[in-house]
Amino acid sequence: MLGQCAEADDVGQETFIRFYKSLSNFRGDSAAATYLTRIAINLSLNEIKRRKRRMLFFAKSTDDVKNLSAEMTLDDDEMKSLVQRAIQKLEPKFRSVVVLRLMEGYSTRETAKILKLPEGTVLSRLARAQQKLKKILEPVLGDSYE
Amino acid sequence: MNKKYRKLLYRSFDGNLSEDEKEVLENALLKSKELQAEKEKIALLRNKLSESTTDSFRPFFAERVASRINTLAKANNLQPDFFSSLVTVFRRVAISAAIVFALLLSANLIEGKFHSFEKNVSSSEMSLDDVLATTFTPSLEDVL
């Protein structure tokens, strides 16, 4: 959700602390992993909001994804980093669906449960997110495909 | 590209198409090369996304979390809840009360040697009947 950065580590720690604090409220209705993921997603969304506010003051360009061309040859690490940056360009509501469904491998139903959304909404957001990502990564995807 | 087919294509990756929808999509895929290319690109994109998971935190993540939880647990122990404070306070009060009670009892016992009831009654010149008569005989005014 946040990419590889210090904030991601902080959110990771905070997730476990929150889980520890709310253990008495945990009724076991869902799996502990689902509960933890829900906390992590909510904290990440808060962090994204904070990040956006910070960006208003300290504008930082992340438009290097735009400078992609079909001639570029990328190794695995570069590709991963590029995909990560492309994900960062998605709106949080699309990002959370992509991360849970396509990266973490949760099913559509589990994703819907974690995000407290109807399954139909998850599917439509997923489709829109993929279209957006495909647009961003079009040159690289074309290159890998050919 | 037809929006309907594109929608079906995206949904097909999550495996929730009905038999009819599958058939419609298969036919469309056979007819449209553009749709085929789109399908392959989506498959590739999904593959790249699943490979791009960053599942590692900085070193000693577990230790850092454990240390924070320990600090939190210690802080919680330093701030006991209302009932445990009540028990602690009650224990102190109960001990002091027991000491005071023991002191009063012993003082009373010592005093009792010199001021026992029997001694007082026997030393009095009044008989028990006299005492009862003055105490329990109501006057006419009291009754009215």
Tab-separated table of C-alpha atoms in Angstrom:
chain	number	residue	atom	x	y	z
A	1	MET	CA	0.000	0.000	0.000
A	2	LEU	CA	2.715	2.463	0.993
A	3	GLY	CA	5.662	1.036	-0.912
A	4	GLN	CA	8.953	0.275	0.763
A	5	CYS	CA	9.612	3.166	3.116
A	6	ALA	CA	10.019	4.060	6.776
A	7	GLU	CA	6.306	4.880	7.037
A	8	ALA	CA	5.422	1.363	5.917
A	9	ASP	CA	7.547	-0.015	8.748
A	10	ASP	CA	5.900	2.337	11.243
A	11	VAL	CA	2.446	1.354	10.030
A	12	GLY	CA	3.463	-2.300	10.327
A	13	GLN	CA	4.483	-1.785	13.952
A	14	GLU	CA	1.393	0.259	14.732
A	15	THR	CA	-0.779	-2.506	13.268
A	16	PHE	CA	0.499	-5.025	15.806
A	17	ILE	CA	0.271	-2.513	18.670
A	18	ARG	CA	-3.355	-1.738	17.761
A	19	PHE	CA	-4.078	-5.449	17.533
A	20	TYR	CA	-2.537	-6.006	20.973
A	21	LYS	CA	-4.580	-3.138	22.426
A	22	SER	CA	-7.821	-4.388	20.911
A	23	LEU	CA	-7.315	-8.062	21.774
A	24	SER	CA	-10.033	-7.848	24.407
A	25	ASN	CA	-12.479	-6.605	21.731
A	26	PHE	CA	-11.499	-9.293	19.232
A	27	ARG	CA	-14.485	-11.663	19.170
A	28	GLY	CA	-12.965	-14.114	16.732
A	29	ASP	CA	-15.722	-13.547	14.146
A	30	SER	CA	-13.040	-13.300	11.479
A	31	ALA	CA	-9.572	-14.803	11.272
A	32	ALA	CA	-6.826	-12.949	13.126
A	33	ALA	CA	-5.050	-12.381	9.797
A	34	THR	CA	-8.149	-10.701	8.350
A	35	TYR	CA	-8.471	-8.539	11.462
A	36	LEU	CA	-4.792	-7.572	11.274
A	37	THR	CA	-5.033	-6.822	7.562
A	38	ARG	CA	-8.061	-4.614	8.153
A	39	ILE	CA	-6.135	-2.618	10.767
A	40	ALA	CA	-3.133	-2.382	8.434
A	41	ILE	CA	-5.263	-1.182	5.514
A	42	ASN	CA	-7.016	1.455	7.633
A	43	LEU	CA	-3.718	2.718	9.026
A	44	SER	CA	-2.212	2.772	5.535
A	45	LEU	CA	-5.145	4.785	4.203
A	46	ASN	CA	-4.643	7.274	7.055
A	47	GLU	CA	-0.944	7.451	6.212
A	48	ILE	CA	-1.757	8.089	2.540
A	49	LYS	CA	-4.023	10.978	3.574
A	50	ARG	CA	-1.232	12.391	5.746
A	51	ARG	CA	1.213	11.944	2.892
A	52	LYS	CA	-1.108	13.831	0.536
A	53	ARG	CA	-1.314	16.713	2.991
A	54	ARG	CA	2.478	16.779	3.265
A	55	MET	CA	2.783	16.728	-0.533
A	56	LEU	CA	0.792	19.937	-0.693
A	57	PHE	CA	3.668	21.636	1.087
A	58	PHE	CA	6.612	19.634	-0.193
A	59	ALA	CA	5.749	18.769	-3.764
A	60	LYS	CA	7.823	15.759	-4.786
A	61	SER	CA	7.783	14.520	-8.350
A	62	THR	CA	6.983	10.859	-8.810
A	63	ASP	CA	6.317	11.215	-12.483
A	64	ASP	CA	9.239	9.046	-13.519
A	65	VAL	CA	6.684	6.379	-14.409
A	66	LYS	CA	5.533	8.702	-17.181
A	67	ASN	CA	8.956	8.618	-18.790
A	68	LEU	CA	8.672	4.992	-19.778
A	69	SER	CA	9.342	3.946	-23.313
A	70	ALA	CA	8.978	0.700	-25.207
A	71	GLU	CA	12.746	0.614	-25.845
A	72	MET	CA	13.540	0.290	-22.155
A	73	THR	CA	14.801	-3.069	-20.975
A	74	LEU	CA	14.154	-3.656	-17.307
A	75	ASP	CA	15.471	-6.277	-14.958
A	76	ASP	CA	13.219	-7.859	-12.300
A	77	ASP	CA	14.056	-5.368	-9.544
A	78	GLU	CA	13.503	-2.401	-11.819
A	79	MET	CA	10.224	-3.869	-12.972
A	80	LYS	CA	9.092	-4.431	-9.371
A	81	SER	CA	10.034	-0.910	-8.433
A	82	LEU	CA	8.212	0.436	-11.463
A	83	VAL	CA	5.066	-1.534	-10.681
A	84	GLN	CA	5.261	-0.284	-7.091
A	85	ARG	CA	5.473	3.302	-8.252
A	86	ALA	CA	2.607	2.763	-10.678
A	87	ILE	CA	0.508	1.440	-7.780
A	88	GLN	CA	1.379	4.533	-5.752
A	89	LYS	CA	-0.212	6.591	-8.508
A	90	LEU	CA	-3.593	4.930	-7.981
A	91	GLU	CA	-6.224	6.454	-5.744
A	92	PRO	CA	-6.291	4.779	-2.300
A	93	LYS	CA	-9.644	3.080	-2.907
A	94	PHE	CA	-8.242	1.375	-6.025
A	95	ARG	CA	-4.861	0.756	-4.448
A	96	SER	CA	-6.276	-1.149	-1.493
A	97	VAL	CA	-8.220	-3.480	-3.786
A	98	VAL	CA	-5.203	-4.138	-6.004
A	99	VAL	CA	-2.907	-4.789	-3.049
A	100	LEU	CA	-5.268	-7.204	-1.337
A	101	ARG	CA	-6.642	-9.037	-4.368
A	102	LEU	CA	-3.759	-9.089	-6.815
A	103	MET	CA	-0.662	-8.746	-4.663
A	104	GLU	CA	-1.531	-10.399	-1.371
A	105	GLY	CA	-3.676	-13.043	-3.047
A	106	TYR	CA	-6.888	-12.653	-1.046
A	107	SER	CA	-10.038	-13.838	-2.793
A	108	THR	CA	-12.638	-11.326	-3.936
A	109	ARG	CA	-14.853	-12.320	-1.005
A	110	GLU	CA	-12.020	-11.906	1.531
A	111	THR	CA	-11.045	-8.558	0.013
A	112	ALA	CA	-14.652	-7.411	0.267
A	113	LYS	CA	-14.797	-8.551	3.891
A	114	ILE	CA	-11.566	-6.791	4.837
A	115	LEU	CA	-12.565	-3.544	3.150
A	116	LYS	CA	-16.192	-3.888	4.258
A	117	LEU	CA	-17.407	-3.456	0.686
A	118	PRO	CA	-19.864	-5.399	-1.486
A	119	GLU	CA	-18.165	-7.948	-3.767
A	120	GLY	CA	-19.520	-6.147	-6.832
A	121	THR	CA	-17.778	-2.943	-5.768
A	122	VAL	CA	-14.512	-4.826	-5.296
A	123	LEU	CA	-14.798	-6.284	-8.803
A	124	SER	CA	-15.612	-2.964	-10.446
A	125	ARG	CA	-12.808	-1.171	-8.598
A	126	LEU	CA	-10.449	-3.964	-9.540
A	127	ALA	CA	-11.360	-3.648	-13.216
A	128	ARG	CA	-10.906	0.136	-13.172
A	129	ALA	CA	-7.627	-0.142	-11.274
A	130	GLN	CA	-6.296	-2.641	-13.806
A	131	GLN	CA	-7.277	-0.374	-16.682
A	132	LYS	CA	-5.445	2.513	-15.043
A	133	LEU	CA	-2.363	0.410	-14.316
A	134	LYS	CA	-2.362	-0.971	-17.828
A	135	LYS	CA	-2.410	2.578	-19.167
A	136	ILE	CA	0.501	3.623	-16.927
A	137	LEU	CA	2.576	0.544	-17.632
A	138	GLU	CA	1.537	0.104	-21.254
A	139	PRO	CA	5.034	0.564	-22.754
A	140	VAL	CA	6.675	-1.853	-20.353
A	141	LEU	CA	3.928	-4.428	-20.618
A	142	GLY	CA	4.123	-4.250	-24.394
A	143	ASP	CA	7.861	-4.719	-24.217
A	144	SER	CA	7.631	-7.776	-21.945
A	145	TYR	CA	4.855	-9.225	-24.029
A	146	GLU	CA	6.735	-8.962	-27.279
B	1	MET	CA	-13.637	-2.382	-28.218
B	2	ASN	CA	-17.091	-3.263	-26.975
B	3	LYS	CA	-17.507	-2.188	-23.346
B	4	LYS	CA	-19.571	-5.256	-22.559
B	5	TYR	CA	-16.830	-7.630	-23.702
B	6	ARG	CA	-14.181	-5.693	-21.846
B	7	LYS	CA	-16.240	-5.906	-18.667
B	8	LEU	CA	-16.669	-9.637	-19.151
B	9	LEU	CA	-12.953	-9.983	-19.804
B	10	TYR	CA	-11.975	-8.328	-16.530
B	11	ARG	CA	-14.560	-10.331	-14.617
B	12	SER	CA	-13.321	-13.553	-16.199
B	13	PHE	CA	-10.033	-13.214	-14.309
B	14	ASP	CA	-11.866	-13.458	-11.019
B	15	GLY	CA	-13.709	-16.548	-12.194
B	16	ASN	CA	-17.279	-15.520	-11.648
B	17	LEU	CA	-18.798	-15.689	-15.112
B	18	SER	CA	-21.896	-17.730	-15.824
B	19	GLU	CA	-21.780	-20.404	-18.539
B	20	ASP	CA	-23.597	-18.101	-20.978
B	21	GLU	CA	-21.234	-15.222	-20.286
B	22	LYS	CA	-18.230	-17.509	-20.769
B	23	GLU	CA	-19.561	-18.549	-24.134
B	24	VAL	CA	-20.170	-14.948	-25.189
B	25	LEU	CA	-16.646	-13.990	-24.169
B	26	GLU	CA	-15.052	-16.958	-25.910
B	27	ASN	CA	-16.849	-16.122	-29.134
B	28	ALA	CA	-15.809	-12.478	-28.853
B	29	LEU	CA	-12.212	-13.496	-28.214
B	30	LEU	CA	-12.208	-15.656	-31.328
B	31	LYS	CA	-13.475	-12.767	-33.428
B	32	SER	CA	-11.444	-9.878	-31.994
B	33	LYS	CA	-7.651	-9.784	-32.000
B	34	GLU	CA	-7.801	-6.554	-30.019
B	35	LEU	CA	-9.683	-8.329	-27.250
B	36	GLN	CA	-7.148	-11.169	-27.315
B	37	ALA	CA	-4.280	-8.703	-26.954
B	38	GLU	CA	-6.126	-6.983	-24.115
B	39	LYS	CA	-6.578	-10.338	-22.358
B	40	GLU	CA	-2.890	-11.143	-22.626
B	41	LYS	CA	-1.907	-7.715	-21.345
B	42	ILE	CA	-4.207	-8.024	-18.346
B	43	ALA	CA	-2.784	-11.483	-17.605
B	44	LEU	CA	0.731	-10.070	-17.826
B	45	LEU	CA	-0.168	-7.110	-15.626
B	46	ARG	CA	-1.678	-9.374	-12.978
B	47	ASN	CA	1.390	-11.558	-13.125
B	48	LYS	CA	3.693	-8.545	-12.661
B	49	LEU	CA	1.577	-7.326	-9.758
B	50	SER	CA	1.682	-10.661	-7.952
B	51	GLU	CA	5.479	-10.718	-8.387
B	52	SER	CA	5.847	-7.206	-7.004
B	53	THR	CA	4.952	-7.884	-3.391
B	54	THR	CA	7.331	-6.295	-0.931
B	55	ASP	CA	6.879	-8.503	2.042
B	56	SER	CA	9.830	-7.445	4.136
B	57	PHE	CA	10.144	-4.840	6.848
B	58	ARG	CA	13.411	-3.383	8.018
B	59	PRO	CA	15.605	-5.766	10.070
B	60	PHE	CA	14.540	-6.614	13.648
B	61	PHE	CA	10.931	-5.707	12.985
B	62	ALA	CA	9.603	-8.387	15.346
B	63	GLU	CA	11.982	-7.252	18.114
B	64	ARG	CA	10.874	-3.649	17.721
B	65	VAL	CA	7.214	-4.622	17.932
B	66	ALA	CA	7.861	-6.853	20.970
B	67	SER	CA	9.755	-4.072	22.722
B	68	ARG	CA	6.907	-1.606	22.126
B	69	ILE	CA	4.371	-4.103	23.416
B	70	ASN	CA	6.503	-4.717	26.532
B	71	THR	CA	6.727	-0.988	27.192
B	72	LEU	CA	2.984	-0.727	26.758
B	73	ALA	CA	2.340	-3.666	29.102
B	74	LYS	CA	4.618	-2.126	31.752
B	75	ALA	CA	2.849	1.221	31.458
B	76	ASN	CA	-0.484	-0.579	31.850
B	77	ASN	CA	0.783	-2.309	34.992
B	78	LEU	CA	1.815	1.033	36.452
B	79	GLN	CA	-1.684	2.358	35.916
B	80	PRO	CA	-3.983	-0.171	37.614
B	81	ASP	CA	-7.679	-0.065	36.889
B	82	PHE	CA	-10.356	1.195	39.309
B	83	PHE	CA	-11.185	-2.168	40.924
B	84	SER	CA	-7.592	-3.199	41.561
B	85	SER	CA	-6.945	0.235	43.140
B	86	LEU	CA	-10.034	-0.303	45.270
B	87	VAL	CA	-8.709	-3.662	46.472
B	88	THR	CA	-5.324	-2.133	47.311
B	89	VAL	CA	-6.896	0.739	49.225
B	90	PHE	CA	-9.303	-1.602	51.018
B	91	ARG	CA	-6.416	-3.838	52.065
B	92	ARG	CA	-4.642	-0.883	53.669
B	93	VAL	CA	-7.823	0.309	55.377
B	94	ALA	CA	-8.615	-3.221	56.518
B	95	ILE	CA	-5.172	-3.683	58.080
B	96	SER	CA	-5.321	-0.329	59.924
B	97	ALA	CA	-8.892	-1.053	61.018
B	98	ALA	CA	-7.826	-4.477	62.348
B	99	ILE	CA	-4.987	-2.865	64.330
B	100	VAL	CA	-7.315	-0.208	65.761
B	101	PHE	CA	-9.883	-2.881	66.594
B	102	ALA	CA	-7.254	-4.998	68.386
B	103	LEU	CA	-6.039	-1.961	70.361
B	104	LEU	CA	-9.609	-1.008	71.365
B	105	LEU	CA	-10.363	-4.588	72.339
B	106	SER	CA	-7.279	-4.908	74.499
B	107	ALA	CA	-7.934	-1.490	76.052
B	108	ASN	CA	-11.501	-2.498	76.750
B	109	LEU	CA	-10.391	-5.759	78.325
B	110	ILE	CA	-7.918	-3.946	80.566
B	111	GLU	CA	-10.561	-1.382	81.474
B	112	GLY	CA	-13.071	-4.201	81.977
B	113	LYS	CA	-11.131	-5.475	85.001
B	114	PHE	CA	-11.996	-2.339	86.885
B	115	HIS	CA	-15.454	-1.514	85.445
B	116	SER	CA	-17.208	-4.830	84.924
B	117	PHE	CA	-21.015	-4.847	84.818
B	118	GLU	CA	-21.272	-7.278	87.676
B	119	LYS	CA	-19.040	-5.133	89.830
B	120	ASN	CA	-21.050	-2.009	89.067
B	121	VAL	CA	-24.407	-3.667	89.729
B	122	SER	CA	-23.287	-5.357	92.894
B	123	SER	CA	-21.707	-2.201	94.233
B	124	SER	CA	-24.884	-0.235	93.598
B	125	GLU	CA	-27.361	0.202	96.342
B	126	MET	CA	-30.237	-0.100	93.884
B	127	SER	CA	-31.697	-3.544	93.270
B	128	LEU	CA	-32.512	-4.770	89.754
B	129	ASP	CA	-36.269	-4.369	90.429
B	130	ASP	CA	-35.706	-0.711	91.256
B	131	VAL	CA	-33.888	-0.143	88.033
B	132	LEU	CA	-36.598	-1.885	85.948
B	133	ALA	CA	-39.390	-0.098	87.788
B	134	THR	CA	-38.003	3.351	87.020
B	135	THR	CA	-37.173	2.503	83.442
B	136	PHE	CA	-40.232	0.563	82.251
B	137	THR	CA	-43.172	1.944	84.227
B	138	PRO	CA	-44.871	4.395	81.877
B	139	SER	CA	-46.735	7.317	83.320
B	140	LEU	CA	-50.265	8.272	82.191
B	141	GLU	CA	-48.861	11.301	80.327
B	142	ASP	CA	-46.449	9.073	78.325
B	143	VAL	CA	-49.290	6.793	77.228
B	144	LEU	CA	-51.539	9.703	76.197
